[in-house]
Amino acid sequence: MIKATVYVTIKQSVLDPQGNAVQGALHSMGFAEVGKVRIGKYLELELDTDNREEAEARLKEMCEKLLANTVVEDYRFELA
Amino acid sequence: MIKATVYVTIKQSVLDPQGNAVQGALHSMGFAEVGKVRIGKYLELELDTDNREEAEARLKEMCEKLLANTVVEDYRFELA
């Protein structure tokens, strides 16, 4: 079994309203030092295979097809 | 300026319906090797300070007060 971690982040050129909301909330709570905030997703998957090369190819496919919206999001993954 | 990365994950003992939904979707798309899926949040923050020790203490406070619901979520962070 391989454990994989996938990070899905909003592209730098795309607005992140959720991040802006969190930044505003932190400011109003007195955390004035907080600058830009960007929010993404973090996924942990267990893959029932021991072939790391195949797992990477399959993960790439999962990200492209379901996990990330590649129009506005970037992704990267790591195998444990 | 310090760049911080915060990971907020659902505690192991807590159900993750979003993760289960993604697992089901991946299965129905033919990714039968996918086992447990857990979904969390990934935040990138810019902190306008150069004091790493203070930044860590402040980040801990932000996580406890706003970024994570510590009843059902764990968090960890890294300073770049």
PDB file of C-alpha atoms in Angstrom:
ATOM      1  CA  MET A   1       0.000   0.000   0.000  1.00  0.00           C
ATOM      2  CA  ILE A   2       1.204   3.473  -0.892  1.00  0.00           C
ATOM      3  CA  LYS A   3       0.136   6.610   0.943  1.00  0.00           C
ATOM      4  CA  ALA A   4      -0.182   9.656  -1.257  1.00  0.00           C
ATOM      5  CA  THR A   5      -0.619  13.301  -0.348  1.00  0.00           C
ATOM      6  CA  VAL A   6      -2.164  15.662  -2.871  1.00  0.00           C
ATOM      7  CA  TYR A   7      -2.064  19.456  -2.605  1.00  0.00           C
ATOM      8  CA  VAL A   8      -4.513  21.438  -4.709  1.00  0.00           C
ATOM      9  CA  THR A   9      -3.934  25.191  -4.760  1.00  0.00           C
ATOM     10  CA  ILE A  10      -5.551  28.084  -6.579  1.00  0.00           C
ATOM     11  CA  LYS A  11      -3.377  29.466  -9.378  1.00  0.00           C
ATOM     12  CA  GLN A  12      -1.474  32.649  -8.531  1.00  0.00           C
ATOM     13  CA  SER A  13      -3.332  34.627 -11.200  1.00  0.00           C
ATOM     14  CA  VAL A  14      -6.764  33.634  -9.859  1.00  0.00           C
ATOM     15  CA  LEU A  15      -8.557  35.527  -7.076  1.00  0.00           C
ATOM     16  CA  ASP A  16      -9.043  33.638  -3.815  1.00  0.00           C
ATOM     17  CA  PRO A  17     -12.121  35.116  -2.091  1.00  0.00           C
ATOM     18  CA  GLN A  18     -11.988  32.496   0.680  1.00  0.00           C
ATOM     19  CA  GLY A  19      -8.403  33.497   1.429  1.00  0.00           C
ATOM     20  CA  ASN A  20      -9.366  37.162   1.457  1.00  0.00           C
ATOM     21  CA  ALA A  21     -12.197  36.432   3.895  1.00  0.00           C
ATOM     22  CA  VAL A  22      -9.829  34.605   6.229  1.00  0.00           C
ATOM     23  CA  GLN A  23      -7.322  37.457   5.985  1.00  0.00           C
ATOM     24  CA  GLY A  24     -10.069  39.937   6.891  1.00  0.00           C
ATOM     25  CA  ALA A  25     -11.192  37.814   9.825  1.00  0.00           C
ATOM     26  CA  LEU A  26      -7.632  37.486  11.123  1.00  0.00           C
ATOM     27  CA  HIS A  27      -7.146  41.267  10.833  1.00  0.00           C
ATOM     28  CA  SER A  28     -10.327  41.979  12.749  1.00  0.00           C
ATOM     29  CA  MET A  29      -9.124  39.570  15.447  1.00  0.00           C
ATOM     30  CA  GLY A  30      -5.959  41.625  15.906  1.00  0.00           C
ATOM     31  CA  PHE A  31      -3.550  39.624  13.736  1.00  0.00           C
ATOM     32  CA  ALA A  32      -2.455  42.703  11.825  1.00  0.00           C
ATOM     33  CA  GLU A  33       0.771  41.074  10.586  1.00  0.00           C
ATOM     34  CA  VAL A  34      -1.128  38.732   8.253  1.00  0.00           C
ATOM     35  CA  GLY A  35      -0.589  39.525   4.581  1.00  0.00           C
ATOM     36  CA  LYS A  36      -1.841  37.486   1.658  1.00  0.00           C
ATOM     37  CA  VAL A  37      -3.740  34.304   2.530  1.00  0.00           C
ATOM     38  CA  ARG A  38      -4.342  31.555  -0.048  1.00  0.00           C
ATOM     39  CA  ILE A  39      -6.416  28.490   0.713  1.00  0.00           C
ATOM     40  CA  GLY A  40      -6.172  25.134  -0.959  1.00  0.00           C
ATOM     41  CA  LYS A  41      -7.066  21.510  -0.419  1.00  0.00           C
ATOM     42  CA  TYR A  42      -5.002  18.791   1.131  1.00  0.00           C
ATOM     43  CA  LEU A  43      -5.868  15.144   0.430  1.00  0.00           C
ATOM     44  CA  GLU A  44      -4.467  11.948   1.889  1.00  0.00           C
ATOM     45  CA  LEU A  45      -5.153   8.830  -0.170  1.00  0.00           C
ATOM     46  CA  GLU A  46      -4.305   5.198   0.392  1.00  0.00           C
ATOM     47  CA  LEU A  47      -3.521   3.357  -2.821  1.00  0.00           C
ATOM     48  CA  ASP A  48      -3.714  -0.414  -2.901  1.00  0.00           C
ATOM     49  CA  THR A  49      -0.628  -0.961  -5.047  1.00  0.00           C
ATOM     50  CA  ASP A  50       3.118  -1.233  -4.566  1.00  0.00           C
ATOM     51  CA  ASN A  51       4.120   0.010  -7.985  1.00  0.00           C
ATOM     52  CA  ARG A  52       5.195   3.603  -7.376  1.00  0.00           C
ATOM     53  CA  GLU A  53       5.550   4.453 -11.038  1.00  0.00           C
ATOM     54  CA  GLU A  54       2.052   3.258 -11.830  1.00  0.00           C
ATOM     55  CA  ALA A  55       0.706   5.002  -8.713  1.00  0.00           C
ATOM     56  CA  GLU A  56       2.172   8.308  -9.906  1.00  0.00           C
ATOM     57  CA  ALA A  57       0.619   7.976 -13.339  1.00  0.00           C
ATOM     58  CA  ARG A  58      -2.756   7.034 -11.860  1.00  0.00           C
ATOM     59  CA  LEU A  59      -2.628   9.892  -9.354  1.00  0.00           C
ATOM     60  CA  LYS A  60      -1.887  12.359 -12.130  1.00  0.00           C
ATOM     61  CA  GLU A  61      -4.975  11.059 -13.927  1.00  0.00           C
ATOM     62  CA  MET A  62      -7.112  11.367 -10.765  1.00  0.00           C
ATOM     63  CA  CYS A  63      -5.960  14.954 -10.270  1.00  0.00           C
ATOM     64  CA  GLU A  64      -6.619  15.927 -13.887  1.00  0.00           C
ATOM     65  CA  LYS A  65     -10.026  14.263 -13.983  1.00  0.00           C
ATOM     66  CA  LEU A  66     -11.504  14.844 -10.541  1.00  0.00           C
ATOM     67  CA  LEU A  67      -9.384  16.239  -7.739  1.00  0.00           C
ATOM     68  CA  ALA A  68      -8.274  19.527  -9.293  1.00  0.00           C
ATOM     69  CA  ASN A  69      -9.976  21.934 -11.643  1.00  0.00           C
ATOM     70  CA  THR A  70      -6.916  22.603 -13.783  1.00  0.00           C
ATOM     71  CA  VAL A  71      -8.461  25.723 -15.299  1.00  0.00           C
ATOM     72  CA  VAL A  72      -8.042  27.601 -12.028  1.00  0.00           C
ATOM     73  CA  GLU A  73      -6.097  25.216  -9.787  1.00  0.00           C
ATOM     74  CA  ASP A  74      -2.622  23.723  -9.643  1.00  0.00           C
ATOM     75  CA  TYR A  75      -1.842  20.404  -8.010  1.00  0.00           C
ATOM     76  CA  ARG A  76       1.141  18.480  -6.823  1.00  0.00           C
ATOM     77  CA  PHE A  77       1.471  15.180  -5.008  1.00  0.00           C
ATOM     78  CA  GLU A  78       3.922  13.180  -2.951  1.00  0.00           C
ATOM     79  CA  LEU A  79       4.126   9.454  -2.344  1.00  0.00           C
ATOM     80  CA  ALA A  80       5.052   8.442   1.205  1.00  0.00           C
TER      81      ALA A  80
ATOM     82  CA  MET B   1       8.376  38.574   5.838  1.00  0.00           C
ATOM     83  CA  ILE B   2       7.803  34.954   6.786  1.00  0.00           C
ATOM     84  CA  LYS B   3       5.804  32.536   4.666  1.00  0.00           C
ATOM     85  CA  ALA B   4       3.815  30.019   6.662  1.00  0.00           C
ATOM     86  CA  THR B   5       1.993  26.898   5.553  1.00  0.00           C
ATOM     87  CA  VAL B   6      -0.824  25.538   7.696  1.00  0.00           C
ATOM     88  CA  TYR B   7      -2.341  22.068   7.302  1.00  0.00           C
ATOM     89  CA  VAL B   8      -5.736  21.438   8.889  1.00  0.00           C
ATOM     90  CA  THR B   9      -6.853  17.813   8.893  1.00  0.00           C
ATOM     91  CA  ILE B  10      -9.838  15.986  10.311  1.00  0.00           C
ATOM     92  CA  LYS B  11      -8.975  13.900  13.367  1.00  0.00           C
ATOM     93  CA  GLN B  12      -8.524  10.178  12.738  1.00  0.00           C
ATOM     94  CA  SER B  13     -11.486   9.309  14.967  1.00  0.00           C
ATOM     95  CA  VAL B  14     -13.863  11.635  13.115  1.00  0.00           C
ATOM     96  CA  LEU B  15     -15.805  10.612  10.012  1.00  0.00           C
ATOM     97  CA  ASP B  16     -14.872  12.404   6.785  1.00  0.00           C
ATOM     98  CA  PRO B  17     -17.956  12.346   4.517  1.00  0.00           C
ATOM     99  CA  GLN B  18     -16.231  14.551   1.924  1.00  0.00           C
ATOM    100  CA  GLY B  19     -13.373  12.061   1.737  1.00  0.00           C
ATOM    101  CA  ASN B  20     -15.826   9.167   1.410  1.00  0.00           C
ATOM    102  CA  ALA B  21     -17.607  10.960  -1.429  1.00  0.00           C
ATOM    103  CA  VAL B  22     -14.330  11.485  -3.277  1.00  0.00           C
ATOM    104  CA  GLN B  23     -13.389   7.836  -2.716  1.00  0.00           C
ATOM    105  CA  GLY B  24     -16.755   6.755  -4.166  1.00  0.00           C
ATOM    106  CA  ALA B  25     -16.336   9.049  -7.157  1.00  0.00           C
ATOM    107  CA  LEU B  26     -12.825   7.735  -7.842  1.00  0.00           C
ATOM    108  CA  HIS B  27     -14.088   4.145  -7.622  1.00  0.00           C
ATOM    109  CA  SER B  28     -16.901   4.817 -10.055  1.00  0.00           C
ATOM    110  CA  MET B  29     -14.356   6.353 -12.433  1.00  0.00           C
ATOM    111  CA  GLY B  30     -12.357   3.124 -12.414  1.00  0.00           C
ATOM    112  CA  PHE B  31      -9.707   3.955  -9.810  1.00  0.00           C
ATOM    113  CA  ALA B  32     -10.406   0.781  -7.855  1.00  0.00           C
ATOM    114  CA  GLU B  33      -7.056   0.886  -6.035  1.00  0.00           C
ATOM    115  CA  VAL B  34      -8.093   3.907  -3.980  1.00  0.00           C
ATOM    116  CA  GLY B  35      -8.590   3.103  -0.300  1.00  0.00           C
ATOM    117  CA  LYS B  36      -9.282   5.587   2.448  1.00  0.00           C
ATOM    118  CA  VAL B  37      -9.417   9.258   1.392  1.00  0.00           C
ATOM    119  CA  ARG B  38      -9.187  12.087   3.926  1.00  0.00           C
ATOM    120  CA  ILE B  39      -9.565  15.711   2.953  1.00  0.00           C
ATOM    121  CA  GLY B  40      -8.165  18.700   4.772  1.00  0.00           C
ATOM    122  CA  LYS B  41      -7.299  22.324   4.228  1.00  0.00           C
ATOM    123  CA  TYR B  42      -4.029  23.811   3.152  1.00  0.00           C
ATOM    124  CA  LEU B  43      -3.327  27.491   3.845  1.00  0.00           C
ATOM    125  CA  GLU B  44      -0.451  29.703   2.773  1.00  0.00           C
ATOM    126  CA  LEU B  45      -0.042  32.883   4.812  1.00  0.00           C
ATOM    127  CA  GLU B  46       2.388  35.755   4.535  1.00  0.00           C
ATOM    128  CA  LEU B  47       3.341  37.198   7.914  1.00  0.00           C
ATOM    129  CA  ASP B  48       4.800  40.678   8.100  1.00  0.00           C
ATOM    130  CA  THR B  49       7.414  39.916  10.746  1.00  0.00           C
ATOM    131  CA  ASP B  50      10.926  38.508  10.915  1.00  0.00           C
ATOM    132  CA  ASN B  51      10.711  37.079  14.396  1.00  0.00           C
ATOM    133  CA  ARG B  52      10.186  33.358  13.821  1.00  0.00           C
ATOM    134  CA  GLU B  53       9.527  32.575  17.471  1.00  0.00           C
ATOM    135  CA  GLU B  54       6.819  35.208  17.710  1.00  0.00           C
ATOM    136  CA  ALA B  55       5.407  34.101  14.354  1.00  0.00           C
ATOM    137  CA  GLU B  56       5.049  30.529  15.636  1.00  0.00           C
ATOM    138  CA  ALA B  57       3.246  31.653  18.780  1.00  0.00           C
ATOM    139  CA  ARG B  58       0.918  33.898  16.787  1.00  0.00           C
ATOM    140  CA  LEU B  59       0.208  31.184  14.227  1.00  0.00           C
ATOM    141  CA  LYS B  60      -0.672  28.747  16.990  1.00  0.00           C
ATOM    142  CA  GLU B  61      -3.147  31.328  18.304  1.00  0.00           C
ATOM    143  CA  MET B  62      -4.644  31.855  14.798  1.00  0.00           C
ATOM    144  CA  CYS B  63      -5.105  28.110  14.374  1.00  0.00           C
ATOM    145  CA  GLU B  64      -6.720  27.662  17.784  1.00  0.00           C
ATOM    146  CA  LYS B  65      -9.021  30.659  17.395  1.00  0.00           C
ATOM    147  CA  LEU B  66     -10.002  30.626  13.723  1.00  0.00           C
ATOM    148  CA  LEU B  67      -8.270  28.344  11.258  1.00  0.00           C
ATOM    149  CA  ALA B  68      -8.982  24.968  12.851  1.00  0.00           C
ATOM    150  CA  ASN B  69     -11.926  23.625  14.805  1.00  0.00           C
ATOM    151  CA  THR B  70      -9.858  21.778  17.387  1.00  0.00           C
ATOM    152  CA  VAL B  71     -12.834  19.693  18.514  1.00  0.00           C
ATOM    153  CA  VAL B  72     -12.732  17.702  15.290  1.00  0.00           C
ATOM    154  CA  GLU B  73      -9.603  18.922  13.487  1.00  0.00           C
ATOM    155  CA  ASP B  74      -5.853  18.748  13.966  1.00  0.00           C
ATOM    156  CA  TYR B  75      -3.459  21.337  12.623  1.00  0.00           C
ATOM    157  CA  ARG B  76       0.236  21.716  12.017  1.00  0.00           C
ATOM    158  CA  PHE B  77       2.242  24.478  10.420  1.00  0.00           C
ATOM    159  CA  GLU B  78       5.630  25.127   8.886  1.00  0.00           C
ATOM    160  CA  LEU B  79       7.551  28.363   8.464  1.00  0.00           C
ATOM    161  CA  ALA B  80       9.412  28.732   5.178  1.00  0.00           C
TER     162      ALA B  80
END
